[in-house]
PDB file of C-alpha atoms in Angstrom:
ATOM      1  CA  UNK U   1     -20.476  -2.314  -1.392  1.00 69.00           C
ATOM      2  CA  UNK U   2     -17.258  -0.103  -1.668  1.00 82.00           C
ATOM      3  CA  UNK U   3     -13.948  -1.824  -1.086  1.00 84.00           C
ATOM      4  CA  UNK U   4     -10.959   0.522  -0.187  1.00 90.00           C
ATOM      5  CA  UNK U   5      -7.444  -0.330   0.910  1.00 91.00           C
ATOM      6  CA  UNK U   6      -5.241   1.955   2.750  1.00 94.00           C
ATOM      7  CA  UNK U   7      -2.490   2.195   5.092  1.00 96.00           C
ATOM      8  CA  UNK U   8      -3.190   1.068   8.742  1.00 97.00           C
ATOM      9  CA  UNK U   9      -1.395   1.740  12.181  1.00 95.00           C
ATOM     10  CA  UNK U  10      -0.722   0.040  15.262  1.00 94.00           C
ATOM     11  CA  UNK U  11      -4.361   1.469  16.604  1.00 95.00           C
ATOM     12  CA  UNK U  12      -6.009  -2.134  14.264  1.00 95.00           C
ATOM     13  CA  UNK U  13      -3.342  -4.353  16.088  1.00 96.00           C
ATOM     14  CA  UNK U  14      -5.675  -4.909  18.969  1.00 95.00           C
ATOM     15  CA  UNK U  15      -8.552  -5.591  16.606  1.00 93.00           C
ATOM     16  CA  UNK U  16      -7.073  -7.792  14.586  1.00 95.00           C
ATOM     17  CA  UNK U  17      -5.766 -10.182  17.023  1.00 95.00           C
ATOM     18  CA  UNK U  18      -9.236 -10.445  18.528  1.00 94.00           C
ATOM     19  CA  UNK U  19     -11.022 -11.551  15.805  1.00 92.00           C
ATOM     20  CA  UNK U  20      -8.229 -13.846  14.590  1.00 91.00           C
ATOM     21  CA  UNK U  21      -8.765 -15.555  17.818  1.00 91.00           C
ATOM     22  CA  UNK U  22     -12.631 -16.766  16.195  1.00 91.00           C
ATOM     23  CA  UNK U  23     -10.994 -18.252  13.806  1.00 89.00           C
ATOM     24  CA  UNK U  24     -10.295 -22.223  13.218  1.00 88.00           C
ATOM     25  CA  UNK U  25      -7.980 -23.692  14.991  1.00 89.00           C
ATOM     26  CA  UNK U  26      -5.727 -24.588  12.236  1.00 88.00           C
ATOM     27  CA  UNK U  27      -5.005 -20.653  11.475  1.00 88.00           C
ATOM     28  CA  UNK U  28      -4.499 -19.858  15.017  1.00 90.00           C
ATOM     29  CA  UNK U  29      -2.049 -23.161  15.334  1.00 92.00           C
ATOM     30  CA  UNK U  30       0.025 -21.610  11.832  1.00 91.00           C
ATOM     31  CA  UNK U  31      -0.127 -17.894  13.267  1.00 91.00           C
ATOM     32  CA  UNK U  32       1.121 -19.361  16.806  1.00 92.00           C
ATOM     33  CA  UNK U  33       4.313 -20.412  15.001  1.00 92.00           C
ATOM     34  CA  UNK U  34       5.002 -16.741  14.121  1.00 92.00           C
ATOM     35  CA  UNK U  35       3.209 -14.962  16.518  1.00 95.00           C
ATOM     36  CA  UNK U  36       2.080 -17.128  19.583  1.00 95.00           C
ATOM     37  CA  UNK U  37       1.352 -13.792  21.999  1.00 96.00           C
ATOM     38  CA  UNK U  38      -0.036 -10.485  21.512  1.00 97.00           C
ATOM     39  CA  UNK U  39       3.020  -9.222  22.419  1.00 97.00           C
ATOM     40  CA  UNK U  40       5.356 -10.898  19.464  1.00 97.00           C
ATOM     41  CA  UNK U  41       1.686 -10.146  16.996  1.00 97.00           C
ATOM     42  CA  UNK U  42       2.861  -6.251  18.243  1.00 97.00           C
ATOM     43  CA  UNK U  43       6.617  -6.132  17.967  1.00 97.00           C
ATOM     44  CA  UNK U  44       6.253  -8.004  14.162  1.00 97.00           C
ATOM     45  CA  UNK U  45       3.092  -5.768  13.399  1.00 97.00           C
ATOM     46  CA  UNK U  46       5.676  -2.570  14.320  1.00 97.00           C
ATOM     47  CA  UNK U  47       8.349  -4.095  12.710  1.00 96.00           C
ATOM     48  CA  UNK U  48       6.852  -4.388   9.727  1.00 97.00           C
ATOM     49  CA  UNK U  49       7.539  -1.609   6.693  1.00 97.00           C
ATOM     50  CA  UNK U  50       4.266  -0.836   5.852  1.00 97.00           C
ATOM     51  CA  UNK U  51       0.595  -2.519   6.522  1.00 97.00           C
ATOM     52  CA  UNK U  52      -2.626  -2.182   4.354  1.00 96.00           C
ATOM     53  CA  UNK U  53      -6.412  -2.806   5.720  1.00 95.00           C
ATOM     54  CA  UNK U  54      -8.609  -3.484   2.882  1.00 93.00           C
ATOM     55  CA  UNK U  55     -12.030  -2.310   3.957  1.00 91.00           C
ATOM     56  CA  UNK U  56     -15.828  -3.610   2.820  1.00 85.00           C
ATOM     57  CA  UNK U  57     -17.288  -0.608   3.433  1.00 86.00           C
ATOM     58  CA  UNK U  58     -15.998   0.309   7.006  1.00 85.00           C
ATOM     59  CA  UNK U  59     -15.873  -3.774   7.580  1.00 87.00           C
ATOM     60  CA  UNK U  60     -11.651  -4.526   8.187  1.00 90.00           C
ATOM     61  CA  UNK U  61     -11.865  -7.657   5.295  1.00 90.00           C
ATOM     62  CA  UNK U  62      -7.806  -8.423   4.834  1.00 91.00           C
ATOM     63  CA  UNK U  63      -4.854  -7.288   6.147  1.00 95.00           C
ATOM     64  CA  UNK U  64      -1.234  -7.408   4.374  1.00 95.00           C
ATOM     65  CA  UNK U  65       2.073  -7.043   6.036  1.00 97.00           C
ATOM     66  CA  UNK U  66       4.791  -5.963   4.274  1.00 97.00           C
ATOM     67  CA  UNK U  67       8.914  -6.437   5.297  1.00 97.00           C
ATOM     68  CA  UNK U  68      10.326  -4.194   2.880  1.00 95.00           C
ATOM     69  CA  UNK U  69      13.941  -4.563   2.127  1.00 93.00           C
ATOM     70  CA  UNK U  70      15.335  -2.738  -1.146  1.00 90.00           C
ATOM     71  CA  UNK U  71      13.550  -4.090  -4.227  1.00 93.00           C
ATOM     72  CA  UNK U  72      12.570  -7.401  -1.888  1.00 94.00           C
ATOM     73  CA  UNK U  73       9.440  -7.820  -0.332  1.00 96.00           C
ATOM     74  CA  UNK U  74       8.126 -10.475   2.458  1.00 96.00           C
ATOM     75  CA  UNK U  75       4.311  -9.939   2.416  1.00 96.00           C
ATOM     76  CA  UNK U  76       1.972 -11.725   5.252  1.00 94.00           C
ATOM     77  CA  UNK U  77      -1.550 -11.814   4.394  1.00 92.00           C
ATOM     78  CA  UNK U  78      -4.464 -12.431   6.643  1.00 90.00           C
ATOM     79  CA  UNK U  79      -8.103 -12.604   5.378  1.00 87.00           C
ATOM     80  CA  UNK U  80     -10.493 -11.728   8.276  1.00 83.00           C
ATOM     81  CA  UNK U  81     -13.924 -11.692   6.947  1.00 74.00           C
ATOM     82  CA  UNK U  82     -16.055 -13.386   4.512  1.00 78.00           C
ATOM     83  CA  UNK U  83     -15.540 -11.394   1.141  1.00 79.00           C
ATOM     84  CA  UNK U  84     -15.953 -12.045  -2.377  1.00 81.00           C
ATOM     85  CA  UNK U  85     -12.414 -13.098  -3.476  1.00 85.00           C
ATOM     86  CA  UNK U  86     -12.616 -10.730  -6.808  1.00 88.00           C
ATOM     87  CA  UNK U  87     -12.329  -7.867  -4.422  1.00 88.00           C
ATOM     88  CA  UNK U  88      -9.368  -9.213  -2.518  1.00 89.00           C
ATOM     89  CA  UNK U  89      -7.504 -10.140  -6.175  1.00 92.00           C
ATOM     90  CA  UNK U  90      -8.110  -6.411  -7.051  1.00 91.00           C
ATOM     91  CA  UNK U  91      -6.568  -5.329  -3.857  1.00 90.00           C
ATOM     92  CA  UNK U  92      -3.966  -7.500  -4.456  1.00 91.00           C
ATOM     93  CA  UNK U  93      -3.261  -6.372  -7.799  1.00 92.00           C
ATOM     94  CA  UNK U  94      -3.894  -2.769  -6.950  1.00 92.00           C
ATOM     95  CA  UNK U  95      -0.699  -3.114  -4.262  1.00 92.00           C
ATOM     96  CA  UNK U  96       1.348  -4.953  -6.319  1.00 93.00           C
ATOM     97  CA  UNK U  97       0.970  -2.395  -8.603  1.00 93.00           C
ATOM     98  CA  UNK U  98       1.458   0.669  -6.732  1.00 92.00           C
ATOM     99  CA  UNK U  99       4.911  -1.180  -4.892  1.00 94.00           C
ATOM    100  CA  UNK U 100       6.071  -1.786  -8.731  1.00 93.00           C
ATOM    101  CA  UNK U 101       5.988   1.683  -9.020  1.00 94.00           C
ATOM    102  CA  UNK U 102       7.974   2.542  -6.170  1.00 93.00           C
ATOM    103  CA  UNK U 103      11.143  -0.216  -7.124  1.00 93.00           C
ATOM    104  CA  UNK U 104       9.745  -2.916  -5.719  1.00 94.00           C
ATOM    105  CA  UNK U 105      10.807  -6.223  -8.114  1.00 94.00           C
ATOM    106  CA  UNK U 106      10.476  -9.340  -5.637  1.00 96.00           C
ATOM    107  CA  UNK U 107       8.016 -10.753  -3.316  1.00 97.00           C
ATOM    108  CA  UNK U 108       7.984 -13.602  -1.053  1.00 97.00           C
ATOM    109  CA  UNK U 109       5.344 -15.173   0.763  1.00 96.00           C
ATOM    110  CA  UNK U 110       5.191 -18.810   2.642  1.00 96.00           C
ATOM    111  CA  UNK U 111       2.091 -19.977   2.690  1.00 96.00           C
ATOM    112  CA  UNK U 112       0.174 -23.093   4.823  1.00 93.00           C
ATOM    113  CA  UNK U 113       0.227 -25.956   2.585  1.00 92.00           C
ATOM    114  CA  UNK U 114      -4.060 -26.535   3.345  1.00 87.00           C
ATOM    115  CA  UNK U 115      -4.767 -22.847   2.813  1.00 91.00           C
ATOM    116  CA  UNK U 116      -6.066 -23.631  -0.339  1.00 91.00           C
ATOM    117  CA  UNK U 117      -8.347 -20.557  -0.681  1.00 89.00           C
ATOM    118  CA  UNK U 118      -4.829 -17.896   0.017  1.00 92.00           C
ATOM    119  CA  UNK U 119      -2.736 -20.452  -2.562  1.00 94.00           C
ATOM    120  CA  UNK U 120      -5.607 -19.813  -5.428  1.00 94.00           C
ATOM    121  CA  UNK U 121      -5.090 -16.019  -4.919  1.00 94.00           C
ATOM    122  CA  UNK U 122      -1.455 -15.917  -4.989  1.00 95.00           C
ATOM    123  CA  UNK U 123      -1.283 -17.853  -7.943  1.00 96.00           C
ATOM    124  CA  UNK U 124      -4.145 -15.348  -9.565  1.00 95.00           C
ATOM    125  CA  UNK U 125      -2.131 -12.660  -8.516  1.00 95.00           C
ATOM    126  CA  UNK U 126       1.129 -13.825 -10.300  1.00 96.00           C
ATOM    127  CA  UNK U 127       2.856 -15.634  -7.508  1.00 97.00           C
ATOM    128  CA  UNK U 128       4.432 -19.167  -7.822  1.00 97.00           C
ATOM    129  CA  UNK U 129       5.436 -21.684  -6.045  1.00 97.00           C
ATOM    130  CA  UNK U 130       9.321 -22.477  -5.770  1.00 97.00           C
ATOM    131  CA  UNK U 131       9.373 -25.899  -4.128  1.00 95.00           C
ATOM    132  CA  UNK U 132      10.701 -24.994  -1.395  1.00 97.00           C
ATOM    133  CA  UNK U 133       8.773 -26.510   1.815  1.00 96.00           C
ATOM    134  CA  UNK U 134       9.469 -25.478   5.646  1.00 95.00           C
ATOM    135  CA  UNK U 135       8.222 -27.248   8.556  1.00 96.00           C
ATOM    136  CA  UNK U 136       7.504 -25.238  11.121  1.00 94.00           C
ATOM    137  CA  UNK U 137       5.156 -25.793  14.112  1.00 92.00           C
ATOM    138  CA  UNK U 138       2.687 -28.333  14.742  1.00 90.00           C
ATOM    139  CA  UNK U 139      -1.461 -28.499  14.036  1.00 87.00           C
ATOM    140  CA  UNK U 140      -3.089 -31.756  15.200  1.00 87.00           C
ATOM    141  CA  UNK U 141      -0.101 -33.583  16.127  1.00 89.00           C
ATOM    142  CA  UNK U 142       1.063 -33.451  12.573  1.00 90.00           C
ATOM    143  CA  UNK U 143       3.817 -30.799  11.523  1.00 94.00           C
ATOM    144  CA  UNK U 144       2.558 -27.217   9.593  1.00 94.00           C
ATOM    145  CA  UNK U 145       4.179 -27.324   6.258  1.00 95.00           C
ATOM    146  CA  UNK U 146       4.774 -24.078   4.801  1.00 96.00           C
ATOM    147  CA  UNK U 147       5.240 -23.694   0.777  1.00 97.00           C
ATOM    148  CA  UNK U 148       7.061 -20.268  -0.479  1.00 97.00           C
ATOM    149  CA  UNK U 149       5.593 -18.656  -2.999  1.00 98.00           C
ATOM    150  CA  UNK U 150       7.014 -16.105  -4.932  1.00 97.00           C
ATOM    151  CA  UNK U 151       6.416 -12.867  -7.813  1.00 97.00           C
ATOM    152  CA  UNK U 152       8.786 -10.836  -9.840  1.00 94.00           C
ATOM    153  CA  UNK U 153       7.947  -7.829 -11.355  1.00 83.00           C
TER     154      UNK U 153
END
């Protein structure tokens, strides 16, 4: 199967949300904190700097967000489809790479403190966890903590 990445307009927005709605209700609770509507998912999708499908085959199997400012970087990841996770590392790696190269020396990321599967791949892809912890919106009656994760180039 070929895995590509590339740039991505507005014209995936409406795709994206809908099939983040399948998803468990724990994502949708953490992506409700940021984005509860399709209208905020919009504005922050347009507001964003740049954003990258990677593709399995013509399959949309992650999406990062990037919020570009200078030599920092916030980057928002959301994986939308089964996929081997050496292929999303490599996509990873392959962006990191390519942002390097264009001044890029920071990147920040807060991630959901039970999304075990996006914390191994940050940490595979060089990021690390600071220590700090943000509460911010509630799944199950219990509050969402949110862990920042970080990667200098």
């Amino acid at each position: 199967m070929k895995i590509t990445y590339r740039k991505i307009n507005e014209s995936f927005a409406a795709r994206i949300w809908e099939i983040e709605r399948t998803f468990p209700e724990w994502f949708k609770a953490c992506n409700a904190v940021w984005t509860p509507d399709y209208d905020s998912y919009l504005a922050f999708f347009r507001n964003c700097s740049e954003v990258y499908g990677m593709f399995s085959g013509e399959e949309l199997a992650a999406v990062v967000y990037l919020e570009i400012e200078g030599e920092r970087v916030n980057i928002h990841v959301s994986v939308i489809s089964e996929t081997d996770r050496k292929f999303i590392i490599a996509f990873f790696c392959s962006l990191l790479k390519k942002k390097g190269a264009e001044g890029v020396r920071d990147y920040r990321a807060w991630i959901f403190e039970k999304n075990r599967g996006l914390k191994k791949i940050a940490e595979e892809v060089g990021f690390i966890k600071t220590g700090l912890k943000l509460y911010k919106g509630v799944s199950k009656n219990s509050p969402i903590r949110w862990f920042e994760f970080i990667r200098r180039q």
